[in-house]
Short mmCIF file of C-alpha atoms in Angstrom, two decimals:
data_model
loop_
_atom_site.label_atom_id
_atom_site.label_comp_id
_atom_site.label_asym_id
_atom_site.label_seq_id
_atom_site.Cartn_x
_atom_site.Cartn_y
_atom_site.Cartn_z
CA UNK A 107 64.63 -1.14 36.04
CA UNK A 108 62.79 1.80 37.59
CA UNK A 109 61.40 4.81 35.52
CA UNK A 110 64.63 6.81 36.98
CA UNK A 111 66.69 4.45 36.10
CA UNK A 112 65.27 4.18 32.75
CA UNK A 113 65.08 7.73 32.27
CA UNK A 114 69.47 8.18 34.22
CA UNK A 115 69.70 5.29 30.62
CA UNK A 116 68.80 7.15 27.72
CA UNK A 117 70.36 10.40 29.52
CA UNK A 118 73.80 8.87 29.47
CA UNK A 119 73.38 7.35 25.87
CA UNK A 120 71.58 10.38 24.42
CA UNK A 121 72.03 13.83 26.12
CA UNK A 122 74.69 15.17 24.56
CA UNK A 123 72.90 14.52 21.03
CA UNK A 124 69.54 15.86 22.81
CA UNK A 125 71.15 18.98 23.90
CA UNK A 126 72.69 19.80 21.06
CA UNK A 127 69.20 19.45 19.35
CA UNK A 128 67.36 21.23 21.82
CA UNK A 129 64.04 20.65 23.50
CA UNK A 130 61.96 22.22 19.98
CA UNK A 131 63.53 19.66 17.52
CA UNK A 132 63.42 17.07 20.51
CA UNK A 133 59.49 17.60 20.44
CA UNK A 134 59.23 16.99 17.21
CA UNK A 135 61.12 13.44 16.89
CA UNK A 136 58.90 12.81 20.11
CA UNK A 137 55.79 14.01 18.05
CA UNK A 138 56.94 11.35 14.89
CA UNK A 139 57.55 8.41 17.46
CA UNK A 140 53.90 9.05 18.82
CA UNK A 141 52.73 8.77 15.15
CA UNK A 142 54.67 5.73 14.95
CA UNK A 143 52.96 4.14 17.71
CA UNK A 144 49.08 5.18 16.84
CA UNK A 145 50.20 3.23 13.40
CA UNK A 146 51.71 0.32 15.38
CA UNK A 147 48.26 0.23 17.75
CA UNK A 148 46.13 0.20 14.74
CA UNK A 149 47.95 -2.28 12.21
CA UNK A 150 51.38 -3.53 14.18
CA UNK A 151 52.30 -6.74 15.73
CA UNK A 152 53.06 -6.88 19.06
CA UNK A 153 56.53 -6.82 18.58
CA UNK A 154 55.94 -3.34 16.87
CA UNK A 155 54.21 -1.83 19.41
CA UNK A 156 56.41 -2.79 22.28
CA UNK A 157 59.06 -1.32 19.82
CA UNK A 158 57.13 1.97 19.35
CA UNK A 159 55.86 2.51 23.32
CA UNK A 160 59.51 1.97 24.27
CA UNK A 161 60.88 4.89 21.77
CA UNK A 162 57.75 6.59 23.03
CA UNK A 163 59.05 6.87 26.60
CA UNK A 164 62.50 6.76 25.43
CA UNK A 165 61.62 10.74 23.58
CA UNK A 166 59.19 11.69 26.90
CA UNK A 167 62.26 10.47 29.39
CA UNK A 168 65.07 12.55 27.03
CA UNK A 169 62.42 15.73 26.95
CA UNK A 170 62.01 15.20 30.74
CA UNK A 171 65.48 15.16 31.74
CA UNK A 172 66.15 18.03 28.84
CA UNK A 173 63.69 20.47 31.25
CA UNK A 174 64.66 19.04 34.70
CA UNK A 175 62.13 16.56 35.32
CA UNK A 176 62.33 13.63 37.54
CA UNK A 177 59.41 11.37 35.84
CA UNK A 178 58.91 9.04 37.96
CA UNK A 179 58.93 11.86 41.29
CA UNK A 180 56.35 13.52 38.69
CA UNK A 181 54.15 10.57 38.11
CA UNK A 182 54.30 9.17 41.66
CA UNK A 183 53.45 13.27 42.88
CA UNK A 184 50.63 13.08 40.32
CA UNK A 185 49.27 9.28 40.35
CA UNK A 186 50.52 7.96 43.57
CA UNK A 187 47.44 8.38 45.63
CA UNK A 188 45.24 7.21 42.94
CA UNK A 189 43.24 9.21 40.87
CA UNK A 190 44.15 13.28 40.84
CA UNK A 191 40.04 13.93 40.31
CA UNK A 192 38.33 11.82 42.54
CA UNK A 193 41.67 10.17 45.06
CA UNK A 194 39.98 6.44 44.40
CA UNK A 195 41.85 3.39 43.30
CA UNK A 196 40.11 2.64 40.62
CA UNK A 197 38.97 5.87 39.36
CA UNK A 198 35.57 6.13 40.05
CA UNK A 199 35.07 9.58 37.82
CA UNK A 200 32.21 9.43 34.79
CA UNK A 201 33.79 8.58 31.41
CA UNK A 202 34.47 11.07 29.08
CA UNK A 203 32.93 11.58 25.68
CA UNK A 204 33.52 9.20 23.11
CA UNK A 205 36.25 10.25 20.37
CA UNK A 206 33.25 9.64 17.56
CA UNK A 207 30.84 12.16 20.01
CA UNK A 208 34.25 14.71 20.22
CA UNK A 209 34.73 15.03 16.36
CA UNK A 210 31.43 16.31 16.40
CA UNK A 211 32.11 19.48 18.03
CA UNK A 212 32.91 18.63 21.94
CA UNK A 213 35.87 19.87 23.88
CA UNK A 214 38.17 16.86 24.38
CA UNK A 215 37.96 16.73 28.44
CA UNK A 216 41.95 17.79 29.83
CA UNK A 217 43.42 14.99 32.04
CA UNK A 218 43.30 15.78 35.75
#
């Protein structure tokens, strides 16, 4: 299954309900199922966190299609020709700072 295909899925199960809901409230369940997921990563089996990265792209697929995005023309326009900062395969740019270093005042660095 491609990312469109995915994404054509949970539009056909869900978009009437998503609609209805609108793209605020949608945000918000997304917001919960990210949540969900941090828990699963930190104390989940694997079983939970497949369960919890599927919903995960199941809320970012329904908010995509919800404000006209294609996500995987989006991702493949973004990504495609390997990294946005520096164009290598693999990235070549410096790390960023270390969560424990950003709690202590840094900027978290935006994704390119």
């Amino acid at each position: 299954m491609t990312l469109r295909d995915f994404q054509d899925l949970i539009e056909a199960q869900y978009g009437r309900k998503d609609t209805r809901r609108g793209i605020e409230r949608t945000f918000l369940w997304f917001v919960e199922e990210v949540g969900e997921l941090a828990e699963a990563i930190r104390r989940g089996t694997k079983a939970e966190r497949e369960e919890e990265f599927a919903d995960v792209l199941a809320w970012l697929s329904t908010m995509a299609s919800m404000s006209g995005i294609d996500l995987e023309t989006a991702a493949r326009a973004k990504y495609g020709r390997g990294c946005p900062r520096c164009r290598a395969t693999p990235c070549r740019c410096a790390e960023p700072p270390s969560a424990d270093r950003r709690r202590g005042g840094g900027k978290r660095p935006k994704r390119a």
